[in-house]
Short mmCIF file of C-alpha atoms in Angstrom, two decimals:
data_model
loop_
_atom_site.label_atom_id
_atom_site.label_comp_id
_atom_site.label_asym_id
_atom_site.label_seq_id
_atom_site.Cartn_x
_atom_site.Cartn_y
_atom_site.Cartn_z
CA UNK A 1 -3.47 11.47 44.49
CA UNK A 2 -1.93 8.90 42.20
CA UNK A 3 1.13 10.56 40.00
CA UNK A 4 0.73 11.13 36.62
CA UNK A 5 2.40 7.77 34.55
CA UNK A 6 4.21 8.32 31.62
CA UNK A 7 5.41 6.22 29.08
CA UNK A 8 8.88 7.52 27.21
CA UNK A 9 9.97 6.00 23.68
CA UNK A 10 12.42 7.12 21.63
CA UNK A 11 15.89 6.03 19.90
CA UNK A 12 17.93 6.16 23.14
CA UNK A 13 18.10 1.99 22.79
CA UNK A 14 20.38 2.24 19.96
CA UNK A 15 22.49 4.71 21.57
CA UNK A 16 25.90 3.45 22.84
CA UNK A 17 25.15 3.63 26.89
CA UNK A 18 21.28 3.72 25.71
CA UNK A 19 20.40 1.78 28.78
CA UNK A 20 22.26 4.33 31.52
CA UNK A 21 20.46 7.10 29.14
CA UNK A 22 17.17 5.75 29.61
CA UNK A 23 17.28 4.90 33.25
CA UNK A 24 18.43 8.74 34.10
CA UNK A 25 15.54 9.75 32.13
CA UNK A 26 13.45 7.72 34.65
CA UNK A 27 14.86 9.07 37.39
CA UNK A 28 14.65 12.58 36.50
CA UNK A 29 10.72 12.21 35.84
CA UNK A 30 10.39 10.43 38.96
CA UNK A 31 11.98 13.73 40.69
CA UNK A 32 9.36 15.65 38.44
CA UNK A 33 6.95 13.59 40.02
CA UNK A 34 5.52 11.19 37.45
CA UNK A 35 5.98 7.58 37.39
CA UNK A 36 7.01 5.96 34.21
CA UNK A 37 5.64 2.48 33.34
CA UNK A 38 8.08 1.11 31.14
CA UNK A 39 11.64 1.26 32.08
CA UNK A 40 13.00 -1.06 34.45
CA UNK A 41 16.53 -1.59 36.38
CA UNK A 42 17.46 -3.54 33.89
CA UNK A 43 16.15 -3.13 29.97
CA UNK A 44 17.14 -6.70 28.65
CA UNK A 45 18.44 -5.07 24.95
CA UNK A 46 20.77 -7.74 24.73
CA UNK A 47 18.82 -10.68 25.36
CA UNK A 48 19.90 -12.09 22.06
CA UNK A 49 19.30 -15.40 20.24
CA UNK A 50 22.25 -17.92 21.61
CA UNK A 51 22.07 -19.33 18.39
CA UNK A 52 21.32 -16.54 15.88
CA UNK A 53 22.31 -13.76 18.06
CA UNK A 54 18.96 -12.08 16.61
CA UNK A 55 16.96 -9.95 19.14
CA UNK A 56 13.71 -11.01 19.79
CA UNK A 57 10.60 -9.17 18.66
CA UNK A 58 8.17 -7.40 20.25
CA UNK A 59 5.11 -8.73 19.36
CA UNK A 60 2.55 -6.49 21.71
CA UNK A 61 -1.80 -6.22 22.33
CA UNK A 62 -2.80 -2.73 21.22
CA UNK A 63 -4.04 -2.02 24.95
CA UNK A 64 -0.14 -2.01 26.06
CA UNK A 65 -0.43 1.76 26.61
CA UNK A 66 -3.51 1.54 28.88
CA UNK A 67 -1.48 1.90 31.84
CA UNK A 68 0.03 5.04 31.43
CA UNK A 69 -1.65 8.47 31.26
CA UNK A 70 1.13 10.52 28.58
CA UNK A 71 3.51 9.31 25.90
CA UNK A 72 6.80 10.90 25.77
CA UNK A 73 8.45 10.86 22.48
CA UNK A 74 12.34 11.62 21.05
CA UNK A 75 11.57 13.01 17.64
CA UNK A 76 15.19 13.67 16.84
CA UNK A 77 15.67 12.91 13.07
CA UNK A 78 17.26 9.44 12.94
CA UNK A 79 19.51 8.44 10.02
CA UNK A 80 18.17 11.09 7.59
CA UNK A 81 15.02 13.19 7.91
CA UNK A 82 12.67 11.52 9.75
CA UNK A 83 12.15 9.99 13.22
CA UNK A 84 12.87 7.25 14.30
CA UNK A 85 9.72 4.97 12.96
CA UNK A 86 9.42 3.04 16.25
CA UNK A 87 8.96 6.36 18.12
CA UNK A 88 6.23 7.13 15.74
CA UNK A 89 4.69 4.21 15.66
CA UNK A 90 4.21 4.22 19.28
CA UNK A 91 3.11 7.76 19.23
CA UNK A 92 0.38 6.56 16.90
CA UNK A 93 -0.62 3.65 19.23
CA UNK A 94 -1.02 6.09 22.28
CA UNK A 95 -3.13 8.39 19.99
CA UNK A 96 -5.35 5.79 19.47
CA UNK A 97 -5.90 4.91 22.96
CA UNK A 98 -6.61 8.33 24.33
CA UNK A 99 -3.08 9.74 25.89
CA UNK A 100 -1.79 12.94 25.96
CA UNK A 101 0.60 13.10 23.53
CA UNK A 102 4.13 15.30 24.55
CA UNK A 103 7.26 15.04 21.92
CA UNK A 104 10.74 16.48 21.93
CA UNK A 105 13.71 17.50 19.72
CA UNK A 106 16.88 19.97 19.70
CA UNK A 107 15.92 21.81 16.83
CA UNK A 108 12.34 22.87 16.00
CA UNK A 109 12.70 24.75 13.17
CA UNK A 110 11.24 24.03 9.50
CA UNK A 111 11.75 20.69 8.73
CA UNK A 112 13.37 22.31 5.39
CA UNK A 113 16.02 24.04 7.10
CA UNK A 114 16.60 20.60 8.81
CA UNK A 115 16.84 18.37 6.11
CA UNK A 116 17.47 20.73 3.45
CA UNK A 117 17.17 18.57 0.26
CA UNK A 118 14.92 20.05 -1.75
CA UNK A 119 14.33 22.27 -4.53
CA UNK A 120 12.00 25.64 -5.12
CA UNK A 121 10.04 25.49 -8.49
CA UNK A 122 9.19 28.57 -10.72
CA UNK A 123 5.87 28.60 -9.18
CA UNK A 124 6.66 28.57 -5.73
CA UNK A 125 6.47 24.67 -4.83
CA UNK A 126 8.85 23.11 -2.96
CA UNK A 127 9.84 19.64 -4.40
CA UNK A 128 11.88 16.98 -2.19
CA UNK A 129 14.70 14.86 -3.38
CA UNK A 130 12.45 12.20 -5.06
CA UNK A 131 10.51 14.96 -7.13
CA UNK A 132 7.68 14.99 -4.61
CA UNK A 133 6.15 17.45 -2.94
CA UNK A 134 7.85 18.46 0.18
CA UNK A 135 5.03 18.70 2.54
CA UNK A 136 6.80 18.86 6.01
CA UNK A 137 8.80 22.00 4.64
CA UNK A 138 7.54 24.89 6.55
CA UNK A 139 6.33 22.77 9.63
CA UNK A 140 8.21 21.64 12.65
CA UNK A 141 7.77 17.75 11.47
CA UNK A 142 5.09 15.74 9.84
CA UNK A 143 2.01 16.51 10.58
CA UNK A 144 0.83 13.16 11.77
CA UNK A 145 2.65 13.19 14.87
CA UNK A 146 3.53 17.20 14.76
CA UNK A 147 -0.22 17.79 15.69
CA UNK A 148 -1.71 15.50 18.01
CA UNK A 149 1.86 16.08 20.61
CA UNK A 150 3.18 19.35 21.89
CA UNK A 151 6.72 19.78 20.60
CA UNK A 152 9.44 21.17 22.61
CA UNK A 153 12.40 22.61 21.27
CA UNK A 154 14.81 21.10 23.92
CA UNK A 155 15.98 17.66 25.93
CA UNK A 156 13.34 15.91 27.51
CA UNK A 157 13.92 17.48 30.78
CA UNK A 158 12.67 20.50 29.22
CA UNK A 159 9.56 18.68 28.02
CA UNK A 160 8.95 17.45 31.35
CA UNK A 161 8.86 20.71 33.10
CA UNK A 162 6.18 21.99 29.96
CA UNK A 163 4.22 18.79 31.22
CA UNK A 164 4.53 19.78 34.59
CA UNK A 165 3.55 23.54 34.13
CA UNK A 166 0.49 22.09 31.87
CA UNK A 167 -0.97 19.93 34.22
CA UNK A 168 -0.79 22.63 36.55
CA UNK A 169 -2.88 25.15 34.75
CA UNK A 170 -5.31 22.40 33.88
CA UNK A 171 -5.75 21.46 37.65
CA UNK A 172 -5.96 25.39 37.64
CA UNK A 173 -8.80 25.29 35.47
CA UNK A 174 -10.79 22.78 37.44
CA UNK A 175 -11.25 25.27 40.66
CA UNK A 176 -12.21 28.06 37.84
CA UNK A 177 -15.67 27.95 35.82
CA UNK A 178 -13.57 27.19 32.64
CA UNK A 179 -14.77 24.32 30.39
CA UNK A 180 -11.91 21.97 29.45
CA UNK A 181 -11.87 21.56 25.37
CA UNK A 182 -13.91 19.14 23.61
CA UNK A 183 -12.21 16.50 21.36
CA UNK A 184 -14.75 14.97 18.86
CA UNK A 185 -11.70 13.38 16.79
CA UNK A 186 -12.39 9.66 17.87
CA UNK A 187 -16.03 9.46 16.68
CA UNK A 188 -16.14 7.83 13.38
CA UNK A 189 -18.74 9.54 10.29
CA UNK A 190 -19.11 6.50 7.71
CA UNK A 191 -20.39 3.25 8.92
CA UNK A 192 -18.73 0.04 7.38
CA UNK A 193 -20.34 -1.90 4.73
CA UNK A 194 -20.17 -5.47 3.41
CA UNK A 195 -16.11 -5.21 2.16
CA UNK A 196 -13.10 -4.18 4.37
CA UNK A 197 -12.10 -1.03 3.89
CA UNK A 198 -8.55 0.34 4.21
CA UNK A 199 -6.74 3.14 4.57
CA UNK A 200 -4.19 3.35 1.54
CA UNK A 201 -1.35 5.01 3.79
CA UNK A 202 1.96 6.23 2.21
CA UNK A 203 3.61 8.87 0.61
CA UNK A 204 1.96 8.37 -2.34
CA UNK A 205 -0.51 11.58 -1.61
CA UNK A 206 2.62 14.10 -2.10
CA UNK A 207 3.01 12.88 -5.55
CA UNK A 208 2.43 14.95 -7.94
CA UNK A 209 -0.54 13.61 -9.76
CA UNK A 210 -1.92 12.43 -6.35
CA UNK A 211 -5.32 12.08 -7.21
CA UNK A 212 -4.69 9.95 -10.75
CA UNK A 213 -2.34 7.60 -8.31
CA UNK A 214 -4.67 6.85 -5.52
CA UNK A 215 -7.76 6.83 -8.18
CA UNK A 216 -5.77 3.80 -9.44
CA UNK A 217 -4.74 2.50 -6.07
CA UNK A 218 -8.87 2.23 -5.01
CA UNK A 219 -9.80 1.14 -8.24
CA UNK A 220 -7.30 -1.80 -7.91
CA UNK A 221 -8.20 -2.75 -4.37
CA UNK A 222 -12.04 -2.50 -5.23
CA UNK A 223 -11.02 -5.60 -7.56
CA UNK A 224 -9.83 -7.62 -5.22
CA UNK A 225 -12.57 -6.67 -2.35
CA UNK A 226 -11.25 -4.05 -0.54
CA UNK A 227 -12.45 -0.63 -0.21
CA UNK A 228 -9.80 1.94 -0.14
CA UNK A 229 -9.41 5.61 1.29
CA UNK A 230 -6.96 7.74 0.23
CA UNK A 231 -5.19 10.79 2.17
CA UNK A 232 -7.23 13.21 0.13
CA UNK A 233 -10.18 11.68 -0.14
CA UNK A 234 -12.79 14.34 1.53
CA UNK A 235 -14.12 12.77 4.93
CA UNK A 236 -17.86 12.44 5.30
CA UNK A 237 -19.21 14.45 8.05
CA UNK A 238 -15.61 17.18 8.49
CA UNK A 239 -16.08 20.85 7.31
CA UNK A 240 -12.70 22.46 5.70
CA UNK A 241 -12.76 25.56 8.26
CA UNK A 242 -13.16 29.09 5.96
CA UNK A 243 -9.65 30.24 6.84
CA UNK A 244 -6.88 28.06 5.52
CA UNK A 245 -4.18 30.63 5.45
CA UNK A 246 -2.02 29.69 8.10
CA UNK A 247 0.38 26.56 7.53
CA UNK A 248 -0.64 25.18 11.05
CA UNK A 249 -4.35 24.83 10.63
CA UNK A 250 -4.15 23.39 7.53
CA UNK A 251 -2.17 21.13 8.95
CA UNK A 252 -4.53 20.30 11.74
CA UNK A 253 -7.51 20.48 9.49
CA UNK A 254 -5.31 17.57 6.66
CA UNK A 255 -4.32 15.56 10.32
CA UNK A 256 -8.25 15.16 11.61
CA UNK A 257 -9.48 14.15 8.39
CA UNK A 258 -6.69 11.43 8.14
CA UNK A 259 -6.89 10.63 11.88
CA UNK A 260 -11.07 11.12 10.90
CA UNK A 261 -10.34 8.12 7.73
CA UNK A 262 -8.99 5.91 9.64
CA UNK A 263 -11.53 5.61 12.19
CA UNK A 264 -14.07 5.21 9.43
CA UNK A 265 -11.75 2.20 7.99
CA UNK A 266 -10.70 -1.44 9.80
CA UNK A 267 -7.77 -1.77 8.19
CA UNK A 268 -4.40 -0.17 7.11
CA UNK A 269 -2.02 -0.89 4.20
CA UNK A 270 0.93 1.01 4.56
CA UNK A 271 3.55 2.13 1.99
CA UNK A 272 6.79 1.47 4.65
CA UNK A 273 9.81 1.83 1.96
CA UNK A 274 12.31 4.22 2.68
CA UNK A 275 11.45 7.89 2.54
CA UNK A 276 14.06 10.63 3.43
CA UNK A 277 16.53 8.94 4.92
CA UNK A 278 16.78 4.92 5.80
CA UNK A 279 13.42 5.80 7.91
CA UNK A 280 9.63 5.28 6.22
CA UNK A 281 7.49 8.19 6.15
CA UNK A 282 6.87 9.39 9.63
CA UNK A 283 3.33 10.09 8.83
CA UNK A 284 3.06 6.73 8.00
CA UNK A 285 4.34 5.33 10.51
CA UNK A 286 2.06 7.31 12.95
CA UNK A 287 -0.87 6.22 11.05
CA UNK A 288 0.35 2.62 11.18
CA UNK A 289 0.93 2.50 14.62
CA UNK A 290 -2.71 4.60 15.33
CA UNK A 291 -4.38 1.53 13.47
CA UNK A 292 -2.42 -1.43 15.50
CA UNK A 293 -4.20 1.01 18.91
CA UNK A 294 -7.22 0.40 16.94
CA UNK A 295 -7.08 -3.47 17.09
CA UNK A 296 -7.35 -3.11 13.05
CA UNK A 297 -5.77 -5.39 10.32
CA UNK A 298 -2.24 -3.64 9.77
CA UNK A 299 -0.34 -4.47 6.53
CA UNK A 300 2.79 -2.99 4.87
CA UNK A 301 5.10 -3.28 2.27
CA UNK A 302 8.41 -2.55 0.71
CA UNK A 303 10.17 -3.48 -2.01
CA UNK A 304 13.79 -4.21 -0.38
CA UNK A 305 13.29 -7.47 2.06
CA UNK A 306 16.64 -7.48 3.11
CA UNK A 307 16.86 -6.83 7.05
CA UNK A 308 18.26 -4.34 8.63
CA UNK A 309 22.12 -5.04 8.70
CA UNK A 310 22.10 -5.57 5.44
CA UNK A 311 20.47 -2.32 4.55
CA UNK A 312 21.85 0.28 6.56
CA UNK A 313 25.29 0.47 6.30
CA UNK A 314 27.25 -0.82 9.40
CA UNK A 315 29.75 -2.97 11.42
CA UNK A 316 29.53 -6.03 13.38
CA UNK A 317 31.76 -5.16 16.73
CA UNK A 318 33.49 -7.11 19.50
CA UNK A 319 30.36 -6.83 21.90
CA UNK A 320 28.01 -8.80 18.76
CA UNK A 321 26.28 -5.67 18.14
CA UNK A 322 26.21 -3.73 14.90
CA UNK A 323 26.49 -0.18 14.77
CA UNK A 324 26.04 2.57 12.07
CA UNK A 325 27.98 5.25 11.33
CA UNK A 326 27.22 6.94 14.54
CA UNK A 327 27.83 4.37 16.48
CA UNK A 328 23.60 3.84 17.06
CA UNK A 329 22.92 0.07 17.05
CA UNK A 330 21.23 -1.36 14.37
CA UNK A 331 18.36 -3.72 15.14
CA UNK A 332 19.43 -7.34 13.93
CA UNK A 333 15.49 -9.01 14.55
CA UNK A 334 16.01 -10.62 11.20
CA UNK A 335 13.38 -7.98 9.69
CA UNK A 336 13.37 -4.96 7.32
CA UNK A 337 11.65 -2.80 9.68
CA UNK A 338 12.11 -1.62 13.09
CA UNK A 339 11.12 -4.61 15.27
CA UNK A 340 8.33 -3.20 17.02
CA UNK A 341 6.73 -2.64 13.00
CA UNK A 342 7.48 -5.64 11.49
CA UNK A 343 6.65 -7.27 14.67
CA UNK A 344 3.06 -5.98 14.60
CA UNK A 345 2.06 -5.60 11.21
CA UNK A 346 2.04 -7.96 8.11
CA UNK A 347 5.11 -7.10 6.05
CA UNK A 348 4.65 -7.98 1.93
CA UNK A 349 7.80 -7.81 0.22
CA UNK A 350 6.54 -6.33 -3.02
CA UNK A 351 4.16 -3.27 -3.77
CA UNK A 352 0.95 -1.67 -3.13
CA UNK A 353 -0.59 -4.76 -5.68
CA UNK A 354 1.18 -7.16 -3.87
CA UNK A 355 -0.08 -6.30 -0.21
CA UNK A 356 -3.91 -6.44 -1.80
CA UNK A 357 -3.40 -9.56 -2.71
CA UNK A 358 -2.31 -10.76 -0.10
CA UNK A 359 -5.20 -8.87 2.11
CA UNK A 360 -7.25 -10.79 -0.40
CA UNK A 361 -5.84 -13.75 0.35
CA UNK A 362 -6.32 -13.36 4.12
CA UNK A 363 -9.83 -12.27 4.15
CA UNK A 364 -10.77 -15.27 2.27
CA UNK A 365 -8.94 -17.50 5.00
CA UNK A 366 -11.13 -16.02 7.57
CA UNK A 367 -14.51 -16.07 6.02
CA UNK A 368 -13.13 -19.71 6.44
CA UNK A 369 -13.16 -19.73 10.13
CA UNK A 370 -9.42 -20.66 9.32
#
């Protein structure tokens, strides 16, 4: 019987000693029995630029996943309130293709108690730092990612031995006359038409005229030949169940119809500024990286261009690596995202108006042929 293969991401490569950090997390899996697919003896992080000491990017096929059977996250919060976006983004790539999604982190409580900037209004709503609503508040992390993976409050050893003791009840299951769960999430409900249609991610949906923003967003991108979908756009074909009360179905309900809009879409344009924290919005992220699985157009934006050393504030040491307050490196790929993002999506310096021109602009090349 072949051992389970996992696949482990996670922020442990801008750790100082990420690389010994990493490899003892292979080993100890390999004791727990699984076999992991993508660390080796030796990791390469510092196979820099001669020249431009710049790191190279990662520029991957959305099938690079296929090979493993789980993904195995690290959703610490990194530099602020939010995960580290590579993480996510790979998170959302193995959703996409099918794997059993596991995360962990050392604290699982509210995300408000966490990252407690916020405030509570008269009528109960809990607003973030930038006036928006603070969605992730009473939920152990976005619920893009906080949904589709089980979260253990722990180190990852913990979340191996909760992998362990699941496959073992589901191989239970198999000698017993109990029918394993059936996941209807990847079918899409709304056939394509004649225009492209994208997915309008960001957090633009916990604004708090919402609905007037992303009215305007479509509208805009209907101009120029796209077809947009908002977050709260309703999703043709997906029932809101009768009992919303409890803060974790909603959130699984609001997950499969985004999860539910991007399969009915071929295309992403994602808001990837800076949300709490240096980080983008984790759901985001997630959704970003679940569209690159997809083999779909992927396009973001931001409006600061500068890359990475230049934005988060650090120091150049002795070894030619910078590091951030911490002491976590910072990626210096000569991009304003993480590398595996910017890497794999289109980056537009600019705004939402500014990617759908340029998705304009691209769609008219390849009608082309060019």
């Amino acid at each position: 019987m072949r051992r389970p293969r996992l696949y482990i991401t996670g922020p442990q490569c801008f750790y100082p000693g990420g690389e010994h950090q990493l490899l003892t997390m292979k080993y100890l899996a390999e004791e727990y029995g699984f076999e992991v697919t993508n660390i080796k003896e030796k990791m390469g992080f510092d196979d820099c630029d001669p020249a431009t000491g710049k790191q190279p990017l990662r520029k991957l096929t959305p099938d690079y996943l296929d090979d493993c059977d789980i993904v195995v996250g690290d959703v610490n919060f990194f530099r602020g309130g939010e995960p580290e976006s590579g993480t996510i983004f790979e998170l959302g790539v193995g959703f996409a293709r099918g794997k059993k999604l596991y995360s962990f982190t050392r604290d699982r409580r509210d995300v408000i108690h966490r990252y407690p900037v916020g405030q509570l209004c008269p009528d109960g709503k809990i607003l973030d730092e930038h006036g928006m609503g603070y969605a992730t508040a009473h939920t152990a992390g976005n619920l893009m990612y906080m949904v589709p993976s089980k979260i253990v409050e722990g180190d990852f050893e913990a979340c191996l031995k909760t992998i362990v003791m699941d496959l073992i009840e589901e191989a239970k299951d198999r000698g017993q006359r109990i029918v394993p769960r059936q996941d209807l999430r990847a079918k899409s409900t709304w056939p394509l038409g004649e225009l492209p249609r994208a997915y309008l991610a960001g957090f633009e949906c916990f604004l708090l005229n919402a609905r007037e923003v992303g009215d305007r967003m479509k509208a805009f991108a209907l101009d120029h030949g796209v077809e947009g979908i908002f977050p709260p756009d309703e999703a043709p074909g997906l029932k809101e169940p009768e009992d919303m009360s409890d803060v974790y179905t909603r959130s699984a309900f609001y997950f499969d119809r985004d999860q539910l809009h991007i399969r009915n879409s071929n295309m992403v344009i994602a808001n990837l500024n800076p949300y709490h924290g240096h980080e983008p919005d984790s759901g985001t992220v997630f959704e970003s990286g679940m569209s690159f699985g997809l083999g779909y157009r992927c396009y973001c934006f931001l409006s600061d261009g500068r890359e990475l050393i230049e934005k988060v504030p650090c120091n150049l040491g002795e070894d030619g690596i910078y590091r951030d307050i911490e002491g976590y490196r910072v990626e210096n790929c000569g991009q304003p995202l993480a590398s595996i993002i910017a890497s794999n999506m289109t980056v537009v310096v600019g705004g939402f108006k500014d990617a759908i021109l340029k998705v304009e602009e691209d769609t008219e090349r390849l009608k082309r042929g060019e």
